[in-house]
Amino acid sequence: NAGVTQTPKFQVLKTGQSMTLQCAQDMNHNSMYWYRQDPGMGLRLIYYSASEGTTDKGEVPNGYNVSRLNKREFSLRLESAAPSQTSVYFCAAGSGGARVGSYEQYFGPGTRLTVT
Amino acid sequence: GENVEQHPSTLSVQEGDSAVIKCTYSDSASNYFPWYKQELGKRPQLIIDIRSNVGEKKDQRIAVTLNKTAKHFSLHITETQPEDSAVYFCAASIHSSGSARQLTFGSGTQLTVLP
């Protein structure tokens, strides 16, 4: 099992360009999450999806949109990239306790995005 | 919303000594507290977690304590080894909807174990 995978690993955009970050999980987990990680600030939740067909805003949703395509896939879209969106983006999946005793969120390898 | 503060931001210890990292949270509804280890350029990985109905949990050299009244929890690493060097993040979580749980992370502690 691959766990949680993300594409691409690295990306450089110019201000105003758009792109979609892809995330997929083969763990059969219901919930999926997108975080961004900036130096000295830990990880901050952008959007999450409790189940297929549902999405909710997290702490820092402005400038982003998401799609929960099916149970496996959760994508993050930047419609008009800004330098402030330069960050490392992590996708995660979790069972939310559906598996007894486990609230763990499993993270993907991350996408390093630079907006110039 | 939830606010999690983590201290210290950097910590250096001699190999074999103990390390303690402390976090406080603001939302009394938080009921799940994981700790993640992140090595340089890698993804965060869960090392231990605790739920609000438990005061302490141990796993070999790692332990976490929780004080719900004071709203703080701590990570204790004993007999530290060079491979323990990494950034450690605490987090607090409430149940959101369905199976989702929103994690609010602290700002991280860079632990360096000196040989």
Coordinates of N, CA and C in Angstrom, one line a residue:
Chain A
N1 N 0.8 -1.2 0.0 CA 0.0 0.0 0.0 C 0.9 1.2 0.0
A2 N 0.5 2.2 -0.8 CA 1.3 3.5 -0.9 C 0.9 4.4 0.2
G3 N -0.3 4.3 0.8 CA -0.7 5.2 1.9 C -1.3 6.5 1.2
V4 N -0.7 7.6 1.5 CA -1.2 8.9 1.0 C -0.1 9.4 0.0
T5 N -0.5 9.7 -1.2 CA 0.4 10.2 -2.3 C 0.0 11.5 -2.7
Q6 N 1.0 12.3 -3.2 CA 0.7 13.7 -3.6 C 1.5 13.9 -4.9
T7 N 0.9 14.7 -5.8 CA 1.6 15.2 -7.0 C 1.2 16.6 -7.3
P8 N 2.2 17.4 -7.8 CA 3.6 17.1 -8.0 C 4.4 17.2 -6.7
K9 N 5.7 16.9 -6.7 CA 6.5 17.1 -5.5 C 7.0 18.6 -5.4
F10 N 7.3 19.2 -6.5 CA 7.7 20.5 -6.6 C 7.0 21.3 -7.7
Q11 N 6.8 22.6 -7.5 CA 6.1 23.4 -8.5 C 6.5 24.8 -8.3
V12 N 6.8 25.5 -9.4 CA 7.1 26.9 -9.4 C 6.0 27.6 -10.3
L13 N 5.3 28.6 -9.7 CA 4.3 29.3 -10.5 C 4.6 30.8 -10.5
K14 N 4.1 31.4 -11.5 CA 4.1 32.9 -11.5 C 2.8 33.5 -10.9
T15 N 2.9 34.6 -10.4 CA 1.8 35.3 -9.8 C 0.6 35.3 -10.8
G16 N -0.6 34.9 -10.4 CA -1.7 34.9 -11.2 C -2.0 33.5 -11.9
Q17 N -1.0 32.7 -12.0 CA -1.2 31.3 -12.6 C -2.1 30.5 -11.7
S18 N -2.7 29.5 -12.3 CA -3.5 28.5 -11.5 C -2.9 27.1 -11.6
M19 N -3.2 26.3 -10.6 CA -2.8 24.9 -10.6 C -3.6 24.1 -9.6
T20 N -3.6 22.8 -9.8 CA -4.3 21.9 -8.9 C -3.3 20.9 -8.3
L21 N -3.3 20.8 -7.0 CA -2.5 19.8 -6.3 C -3.3 18.5 -6.1
Q22 N -2.8 17.4 -6.4 CA -3.5 16.2 -6.4 C -3.1 15.3 -5.1
C23 N -4.1 14.7 -4.5 CA -3.8 13.8 -3.4 C -4.7 12.6 -3.5
A24 N -4.1 11.4 -3.2 CA -4.9 10.2 -3.3 C -4.4 9.3 -2.1
Q25 N -5.4 8.5 -1.6 CA -5.1 7.6 -0.5 C -5.7 6.2 -0.8
D26 N -5.0 5.2 -0.4 CA -5.5 3.8 -0.6 C -5.7 3.1 0.7
M27 N -6.0 3.9 1.8 CA -6.2 3.4 3.1 C -7.7 3.3 3.5
N28 N -8.5 3.6 2.5 CA -10.0 3.5 2.7 C -10.5 4.4 3.9
H29 N -9.8 5.5 4.1 CA -10.2 6.4 5.2 C -11.3 7.4 4.7
N30 N -12.2 7.7 5.6 CA -13.3 8.6 5.2 C -12.9 10.1 5.1
S31 N -12.1 10.5 6.0 CA -11.8 12.0 6.0 C -10.4 12.3 5.4
M32 N -10.4 13.4 4.7 CA -9.1 13.9 4.1 C -8.9 15.4 4.4
Y33 N -7.7 15.8 4.3 CA -7.3 17.2 4.8 C -6.2 17.8 3.9
W34 N -6.3 19.1 3.8 CA -5.2 19.8 3.2 C -4.6 20.8 4.2
Y35 N -3.3 20.8 4.4 CA -2.6 21.7 5.3 C -1.5 22.4 4.5
R36 N -1.2 23.6 5.0 CA 0.0 24.3 4.5 C 1.0 24.4 5.7
Q37 N 2.3 24.4 5.4 CA 3.3 24.5 6.4 C 4.3 25.6 6.0
D38 N 4.3 26.6 6.9 CA 5.2 27.8 6.7 C 6.3 27.8 7.8
P39 N 7.5 28.3 7.5 CA 8.5 28.2 8.5 C 8.1 28.9 9.8
G40 N 8.3 28.2 11.0 CA 8.0 28.8 12.3 C 6.5 28.9 12.6
M41 N 5.6 28.3 11.8 CA 4.2 28.4 12.0 C 3.5 27.1 12.1
G42 N 4.2 26.0 12.1 CA 3.6 24.7 12.1 C 2.7 24.5 10.9
L43 N 1.7 23.6 11.0 CA 0.8 23.3 10.0 C -0.5 23.9 10.2
R44 N -1.1 24.5 9.2 CA -2.4 25.1 9.3 C -3.4 24.5 8.3
L45 N -4.6 24.2 8.8 CA -5.6 23.5 8.0 C -6.2 24.4 7.0
I46 N -6.3 24.0 5.8 CA -6.9 24.8 4.7 C -8.3 24.4 4.5
Y47 N -8.5 23.2 4.1 CA -9.8 22.6 3.9 C -9.8 21.1 4.4
Y48 N -11.0 20.6 4.7 CA -11.1 19.2 4.9 C -12.4 18.6 4.4
S49 N -12.4 17.3 4.3 CA -13.6 16.6 3.8 C -13.9 15.4 4.7
A50 N -15.0 15.4 5.4 CA -15.4 14.4 6.3 C -15.7 13.1 5.5
S51 N -16.2 13.2 4.3 CA -16.6 12.1 3.5 C -16.8 12.5 2.1
E52 N -16.9 11.5 1.2 CA -17.1 11.8 -0.2 C -18.3 12.7 -0.4
G53 N -18.1 13.8 -1.1 CA -19.2 14.7 -1.4 C -19.3 15.9 -0.5
T54 N -18.5 15.9 0.6 CA -18.6 17.0 1.6 C -17.2 17.6 1.7
T55 N -17.2 19.0 1.8 CA -16.0 19.7 2.1 C -16.3 20.9 3.1
D56 N -15.3 21.2 3.9 CA -15.5 22.3 4.9 C -14.2 23.1 5.0
K57 N -14.4 24.4 5.3 CA -13.2 25.3 5.4 C -12.5 25.0 6.7
G58 N -11.2 25.2 6.7 CA -10.4 25.1 7.9 C -10.0 26.5 8.3
E59 N -8.8 26.6 8.8 CA -8.3 27.9 9.4 C -8.0 28.9 8.4
V60 N -7.4 28.5 7.2 CA -6.9 29.4 6.2 C -7.4 29.1 4.8
P61 N -8.7 29.2 4.5 CA -9.2 28.8 3.2 C -9.1 29.8 2.1
N62 N -8.9 31.0 2.4 CA -8.9 32.1 1.4 C -7.9 31.8 0.3
G63 N -8.4 31.9 -1.0 CA -7.5 31.7 -2.1 C -7.4 30.3 -2.6
Y64 N -8.1 29.4 -2.0 CA -8.1 28.0 -2.3 C -9.5 27.4 -2.6
N65 N -9.6 26.4 -3.4 CA -10.8 25.6 -3.5 C -10.4 24.1 -3.5
V66 N -11.4 23.3 -3.1 CA -11.1 21.8 -3.1 C -12.2 21.1 -3.7
S67 N -11.8 19.8 -4.1 CA -12.8 18.9 -4.7 C -12.5 17.5 -4.1
R68 N -13.6 16.9 -3.5 CA -13.4 15.5 -3.1 C -14.1 14.7 -4.2
L69 N -13.2 14.2 -5.1 CA -13.7 13.6 -6.3 C -14.3 12.2 -6.1
N70 N -13.8 11.5 -5.1 CA -14.3 10.2 -4.7 C -13.7 9.9 -3.3
K71 N -13.9 8.7 -2.8 CA -13.3 8.4 -1.5 C -11.8 8.5 -1.5
R72 N -11.2 8.2 -2.6 CA -9.7 8.1 -2.6 C -9.0 9.5 -2.9
E73 N -9.7 10.4 -3.6 CA -9.0 11.6 -4.1 C -9.6 12.9 -3.6
F74 N -8.6 13.8 -3.2 CA -9.0 15.1 -2.7 C -8.0 16.1 -3.3
S75 N -8.5 17.0 -4.1 CA -7.6 17.9 -4.8 C -7.7 19.4 -4.2
L76 N -6.6 20.1 -4.3 CA -6.6 21.5 -3.9 C -6.2 22.4 -5.1
R77 N -7.0 23.4 -5.3 CA -6.8 24.3 -6.5 C -6.5 25.7 -6.0
L78 N -5.5 26.3 -6.7 CA -5.2 27.7 -6.5 C -5.6 28.3 -7.8
E79 N -6.6 29.2 -7.8 CA -7.1 29.8 -9.0 C -6.2 30.9 -9.5
S80 N -5.7 31.7 -8.6 CA -4.8 32.8 -9.0 C -3.7 32.9 -8.0
A81 N -2.6 32.2 -8.2 CA -1.6 32.1 -7.2 C -0.9 33.5 -6.8
A82 N -0.6 33.6 -5.5 CA 0.0 34.8 -5.0 C 1.3 34.4 -4.2
P83 N 2.3 35.3 -4.2 CA 3.5 34.9 -3.4 C 3.3 34.5 -2.0
S84 N 2.2 35.0 -1.4 CA 1.8 34.6 0.0 C 1.4 33.1 0.1
Q85 N 1.2 32.4 -1.1 CA 0.9 31.0 -1.1 C 2.1 30.1 -1.3
T86 N 3.3 30.7 -1.3 CA 4.5 29.9 -1.3 C 4.5 29.2 0.0
S87 N 4.6 27.9 0.0 CA 4.5 27.0 1.2 C 4.8 25.6 0.8
V88 N 4.8 24.7 1.8 CA 4.8 23.3 1.6 C 3.4 22.8 1.9
Y89 N 2.8 22.1 1.0 CA 1.4 21.7 1.2 C 1.3 20.2 1.5
F90 N 0.7 19.8 2.5 CA 0.5 18.4 2.9 C -0.9 18.0 2.9
C91 N -1.2 16.8 2.3 CA -2.5 16.2 2.3 C -2.4 15.1 3.4
A92 N -3.6 14.9 4.0 CA -3.6 13.8 5.1 C -4.9 13.1 4.9
A93 N -5.0 11.9 5.5 CA -6.2 11.1 5.5 C -6.3 10.5 6.9
G94 N -7.5 10.3 7.4 CA -7.7 9.8 8.7 C -9.0 9.0 8.8
S95 N -9.0 8.1 9.7 CA -10.2 7.2 9.9 C -11.2 7.9 10.9
G96 N -10.7 8.9 11.6 CA -11.6 9.6 12.5 C -12.2 8.7 13.6
G97 N -11.5 7.7 14.0 CA -12.0 6.8 15.0 C -12.8 5.6 14.5
A98 N -13.0 5.6 13.2 CA -13.8 4.5 12.6 C -13.1 3.2 12.9
R99 N -11.8 3.3 12.8 CA -11.0 2.1 13.2 C -10.7 2.3 14.7
V100 N -11.1 1.3 15.5 CA -11.1 1.4 16.9 C -9.8 1.9 17.5
G101 N -9.9 3.0 18.3 CA -8.8 3.5 19.0 C -7.9 4.4 18.1
S102 N -8.3 4.7 16.9 CA -7.4 5.5 16.1 C -8.0 6.8 15.6
Y103 N -7.4 7.9 15.9 CA -7.8 9.2 15.3 C -6.6 9.7 14.5
E104 N -5.6 8.8 14.2 CA -4.4 9.3 13.6 C -4.7 9.8 12.2
Q105 N -4.0 10.9 11.8 CA -4.0 11.4 10.4 C -2.7 11.0 9.8
Y106 N -2.7 10.4 8.6 CA -1.6 10.0 7.9 C -1.3 11.0 6.8
F107 N 0.0 11.5 6.8 CA 0.3 12.6 5.9 C 1.0 12.0 4.6
G108 N 0.8 12.8 3.5 CA 1.5 12.5 2.3 C 2.8 13.1 2.3
P109 N 3.6 13.0 1.3 CA 5.0 13.5 1.3 C 5.2 15.0 1.1
G110 N 4.1 15.6 0.7 CA 4.2 17.1 0.6 C 4.4 17.6 -0.9
T111 N 4.0 18.8 -1.1 CA 4.3 19.5 -2.4 C 4.9 20.8 -2.0
R112 N 6.1 21.1 -2.5 CA 6.8 22.4 -2.3 C 6.4 23.3 -3.4
L113 N 5.7 24.4 -3.1 CA 5.2 25.3 -4.1 C 5.9 26.7 -3.9
T114 N 6.4 27.2 -4.9 CA 7.0 28.5 -4.9 C 6.2 29.4 -5.9
V115 N 5.7 30.6 -5.5 CA 5.1 31.5 -6.4 C 5.9 32.8 -6.5
T116 N 6.3 33.1 -7.7 CA 7.2 34.2 -7.9 C 6.5 35.4 -8.4
Chain B
G1 N -11.7 30.1 17.7 CA -11.1 28.8 17.4 C -10.0 28.4 18.4
E2 N -9.6 27.2 18.2 CA -8.5 26.6 19.1 C -7.2 27.4 18.8
N3 N -6.4 27.5 19.9 CA -5.1 28.1 19.8 C -4.1 27.2 20.6
V4 N -3.1 26.8 20.0 CA -2.1 25.9 20.7 C -0.7 26.6 20.7
E5 N -0.2 26.7 21.9 CA 1.1 27.3 22.0 C 2.1 26.3 22.5
Q6 N 3.3 26.3 21.9 CA 4.3 25.3 22.1 C 5.6 25.9 22.5
H7 N 6.3 25.3 23.6 CA 7.6 25.8 24.0 C 8.5 24.6 24.5
P8 N 9.8 24.8 24.3 CA 10.5 25.9 23.7 C 10.5 25.7 22.1
S9 N 10.9 26.7 21.4 CA 11.0 26.6 20.0 C 12.3 25.8 19.6
T10 N 13.3 25.9 20.4 CA 14.5 25.1 20.1 C 15.0 24.5 21.5
L11 N 15.5 23.3 21.4 CA 16.0 22.5 22.6 C 17.2 21.7 22.2
S12 N 18.2 21.9 22.9 CA 19.4 21.1 22.7 C 19.7 20.3 24.0
V13 N 20.0 19.0 23.9 CA 20.3 18.1 25.0 C 21.4 17.2 24.7
Q14 N 22.1 16.8 25.7 CA 23.2 15.8 25.5 C 22.6 14.4 25.3
E15 N 23.2 13.6 24.5 CA 22.7 12.2 24.3 C 22.6 11.5 25.6
G16 N 21.5 10.9 25.8 CA 21.2 10.2 27.1 C 20.4 11.0 28.1
D17 N 20.4 12.3 27.9 CA 19.5 13.1 28.8 C 18.1 13.1 28.3
S18 N 17.2 13.7 29.2 CA 15.8 13.7 28.8 C 15.4 15.1 28.2
A19 N 14.4 15.0 27.4 CA 13.9 16.3 26.8 C 12.4 16.4 27.1
V20 N 12.0 17.6 27.4 CA 10.6 17.9 27.7 C 10.1 19.0 26.8
I21 N 9.0 18.8 26.1 CA 8.3 19.9 25.3 C 6.9 20.1 25.8
K22 N 6.5 21.4 26.0 CA 5.3 21.7 26.6 C 4.3 22.4 25.6
C23 N 3.0 22.1 25.7 CA 2.0 22.8 24.9 C 0.8 23.2 25.8
T24 N 0.2 24.3 25.4 CA -1.1 24.7 26.1 C -2.1 24.9 25.0
Y25 N -3.4 24.6 25.3 CA -4.4 24.8 24.4 C -5.5 25.7 25.0
S26 N -6.4 26.2 24.2 CA -7.4 27.1 24.7 C -8.8 26.6 24.7
D27 N -9.2 25.6 23.8 CA -10.5 25.2 23.7 C -10.8 24.0 24.6
S28 N -11.6 24.1 25.6 CA -11.9 23.0 26.5 C -12.6 21.8 25.9
A29 N -13.1 22.0 24.7 CA -13.7 20.9 23.9 C -12.7 20.0 23.3
S30 N -11.5 20.4 23.2 CA -10.5 19.6 22.6 C -10.3 18.3 23.4
N31 N -10.3 17.2 22.7 CA -10.3 15.9 23.4 C -9.3 14.9 22.9
Y32 N -8.4 15.3 21.9 CA -7.4 14.4 21.4 C -6.2 15.2 21.1
F33 N -5.0 14.7 21.6 CA -3.8 15.4 21.5 C -2.7 14.6 21.0
P34 N -2.4 14.7 19.7 CA -1.3 13.9 19.1 C 0.0 14.7 19.1
W35 N 1.1 14.0 19.0 CA 2.5 14.5 18.8 C 3.0 13.9 17.5
Y36 N 3.6 14.9 16.7 CA 4.2 14.4 15.4 C 5.7 14.8 15.4
K37 N 6.4 13.9 14.8 CA 7.9 14.1 14.6 C 8.1 14.4 13.1
Q38 N 8.8 15.4 12.7 CA 9.1 15.7 11.4 C 10.6 15.9 11.1
E39 N 11.2 15.0 10.4 CA 12.6 15.1 10.0 C 12.7 16.0 8.8
L40 N 13.8 16.6 8.6 CA 14.0 17.6 7.5 C 13.6 17.1 6.2
G41 N 12.7 17.8 5.5 CA 12.3 17.4 4.2 C 11.3 16.3 4.1
K42 N 10.8 15.8 5.3 CA 10.0 14.6 5.3 C 8.5 15.0 5.8
R43 N 7.7 14.1 5.8 CA 6.3 14.3 6.2 C 6.2 14.2 7.7
P44 N 5.2 14.8 8.4 CA 5.0 14.6 9.8 C 4.6 13.1 10.1
Q45 N 5.1 12.6 11.1 CA 4.7 11.2 11.5 C 4.3 11.2 13.0
L46 N 3.2 10.5 13.2 CA 2.7 10.4 14.6 C 3.6 9.6 15.5
I47 N 4.0 10.1 16.6 CA 4.8 9.3 17.5 C 4.1 8.8 18.8
I48 N 3.1 9.6 19.2 CA 2.3 9.2 20.4 C 1.1 10.1 20.4
D49 N 0.0 9.7 21.0 CA -1.2 10.5 21.1 C -1.9 10.2 22.4
I50 N -2.8 11.1 22.9 CA -3.5 10.8 24.1 C -4.9 11.4 24.0
R51 N -5.8 10.8 24.6 CA -7.2 11.3 24.6 C -7.5 11.9 26.0
S52 N -8.5 12.7 26.0 CA -8.8 13.5 27.2 C -9.2 12.7 28.4
N53 N -9.6 11.5 28.3 CA -10.0 10.7 29.4 C -8.8 9.9 30.1
V54 N -7.6 10.3 29.6 CA -6.4 9.6 30.1 C -5.4 10.7 30.5
G55 N -4.7 10.5 31.7 CA -3.8 11.5 32.1 C -2.3 11.3 31.7
E56 N -2.0 10.1 31.3 CA -0.6 9.8 30.9 C -0.6 8.6 30.0
K57 N 0.4 8.6 29.1 CA 0.5 7.5 28.2 C 2.0 7.3 27.9
K58 N 2.5 6.1 27.9 CA 3.9 5.8 27.6 C 4.1 4.8 26.5
D59 N 5.1 5.0 25.7 CA 5.5 4.1 24.7 C 7.0 4.0 24.6
Q60 N 7.6 3.1 25.3 CA 9.1 2.9 25.4 C 9.7 4.2 26.0
R61 N 10.5 4.9 25.2 CA 11.2 6.1 25.7 C 10.4 7.4 25.7
I62 N 9.2 7.3 25.1 CA 8.3 8.5 24.9 C 7.1 8.4 25.8
A63 N 6.7 9.5 26.4 CA 5.6 9.6 27.3 C 4.9 11.0 27.0
V64 N 3.6 11.0 27.2 CA 2.8 12.2 27.1 C 2.0 12.3 28.4
T65 N 1.9 13.5 28.9 CA 1.0 13.8 30.1 C 0.0 14.9 29.7
L66 N -1.1 14.8 30.3 CA -2.2 15.8 30.0 C -2.8 16.3 31.3
N67 N -2.9 17.6 31.4 CA -3.6 18.2 32.5 C -4.8 19.0 32.0
K68 N -6.0 18.4 32.0 CA -7.2 19.0 31.4 C -7.5 20.3 32.1
T69 N -7.4 20.3 33.4 CA -7.8 21.5 34.2 C -6.9 22.7 33.8
A70 N -5.6 22.5 33.7 CA -4.7 23.6 33.3 C -4.6 23.7 31.8
K71 N -5.2 22.8 31.0 CA -5.2 22.9 29.6 C -3.7 22.9 29.0
H72 N -2.9 21.9 29.6 CA -1.6 21.8 29.0 C -1.2 20.3 28.9
F73 N -0.4 20.0 28.0 CA 0.1 18.6 27.8 C 1.6 18.7 27.4
S74 N 2.3 17.6 27.7 CA 3.8 17.6 27.6 C 4.2 16.3 26.9
L75 N 5.3 16.4 26.2 CA 6.0 15.3 25.6 C 7.3 15.1 26.4
H76 N 7.6 13.9 26.8 CA 8.8 13.5 27.5 C 9.5 12.5 26.7
I77 N 10.8 12.7 26.4 CA 11.6 11.7 25.7 C 12.8 11.4 26.7
T78 N 12.9 10.2 27.1 CA 14.1 9.8 28.0 C 15.2 9.2 27.1
E79 N 16.3 9.1 27.7 CA 17.5 8.5 27.1 C 17.6 8.9 25.6
T80 N 17.7 10.2 25.4 CA 17.7 10.7 24.0 C 18.9 10.1 23.2
Q81 N 18.6 10.0 21.9 CA 19.6 9.5 20.9 C 19.7 10.4 19.8
P82 N 20.8 10.4 19.1 CA 20.9 11.4 17.9 C 19.8 11.3 16.9
E83 N 19.2 10.1 16.7 CA 18.1 9.9 15.8 C 16.8 10.6 16.3
D84 N 16.8 11.0 17.5 CA 15.6 11.8 18.0 C 15.7 13.2 17.5
S85 N 16.8 13.7 17.0 CA 16.9 15.0 16.5 C 15.9 15.2 15.3
A86 N 15.0 16.2 15.5 CA 13.9 16.5 14.5 C 13.1 17.7 15.0
V87 N 12.1 18.0 14.3 CA 11.1 19.0 14.8 C 9.9 18.3 15.3
Y88 N 9.4 18.6 16.5 CA 8.3 18.0 17.1 C 7.1 19.0 17.2
F89 N 6.0 18.5 16.8 CA 4.8 19.3 16.8 C 3.7 18.7 17.7
C90 N 3.1 19.5 18.6 CA 2.0 19.1 19.3 C 0.7 19.6 18.5
A91 N -0.4 19.0 18.8 CA -1.7 19.4 18.2 C -2.8 19.1 19.2
A92 N -3.9 19.8 19.0 CA -5.1 19.6 19.7 C -6.3 19.4 18.7
S93 N -7.2 18.6 19.1 CA -8.2 18.3 18.1 C -9.6 18.2 18.7
I94 N -10.6 18.7 18.0 CA -12.0 18.5 18.4 C -12.6 17.7 17.2
H95 N -13.7 17.1 17.5 CA -14.5 16.4 16.5 C -15.2 17.4 15.7
S96 N -15.1 17.3 14.3 CA -15.7 18.3 13.5 C -17.1 17.9 13.0
S97 N -17.1 17.0 12.0 CA -18.3 16.5 11.4 C -18.0 15.1 10.8
G98 N -19.0 14.2 10.9 CA -18.7 12.9 10.4 C -17.5 12.3 11.0
S99 N -16.6 11.8 10.2 CA -15.3 11.2 10.7 C -14.2 12.2 10.9
A100 N -14.4 13.5 10.6 CA -13.3 14.5 10.5 C -13.0 15.0 11.9
R101 N -11.7 15.3 12.1 CA -11.2 15.9 13.3 C -10.3 17.0 12.9
Q102 N -10.6 18.3 13.2 CA -9.7 19.4 12.9 C -8.5 19.4 13.9
L103 N -7.3 19.3 13.3 CA -6.1 19.5 14.2 C -5.6 20.9 14.1
T104 N -5.3 21.5 15.3 CA -4.6 22.7 15.4 C -3.3 22.5 16.0
F105 N -2.2 22.9 15.2 CA -0.9 22.5 15.6 C -0.2 23.7 16.3
G106 N 0.8 23.3 17.2 CA 1.7 24.2 17.7 C 2.7 24.6 16.7
S107 N 3.6 25.5 17.0 CA 4.6 26.1 16.1 C 5.8 25.2 15.9
G108 N 6.0 24.2 16.7 CA 7.1 23.3 16.6 C 8.2 23.5 17.5
T109 N 9.0 22.5 17.8 CA 10.2 22.5 18.6 C 11.3 21.8 17.9
Q110 N 12.4 22.5 17.6 CA 13.5 21.8 17.0 C 14.4 21.2 18.1
L111 N 14.4 19.9 18.1 CA 15.2 19.2 19.1 C 16.5 18.7 18.5
T112 N 17.6 19.1 19.1 CA 18.9 18.6 18.7 C 19.5 17.8 19.8
V113 N 19.9 16.6 19.5 CA 20.6 15.7 20.5 C 22.0 15.7 20.2
L114 N 22.8 16.2 21.1 CA 24.3 16.3 20.8 C 25.0 15.0 21.3
P115 N 25.9 14.5 20.4 CA 26.5 13.2 20.8 C 27.6 13.5 21.8

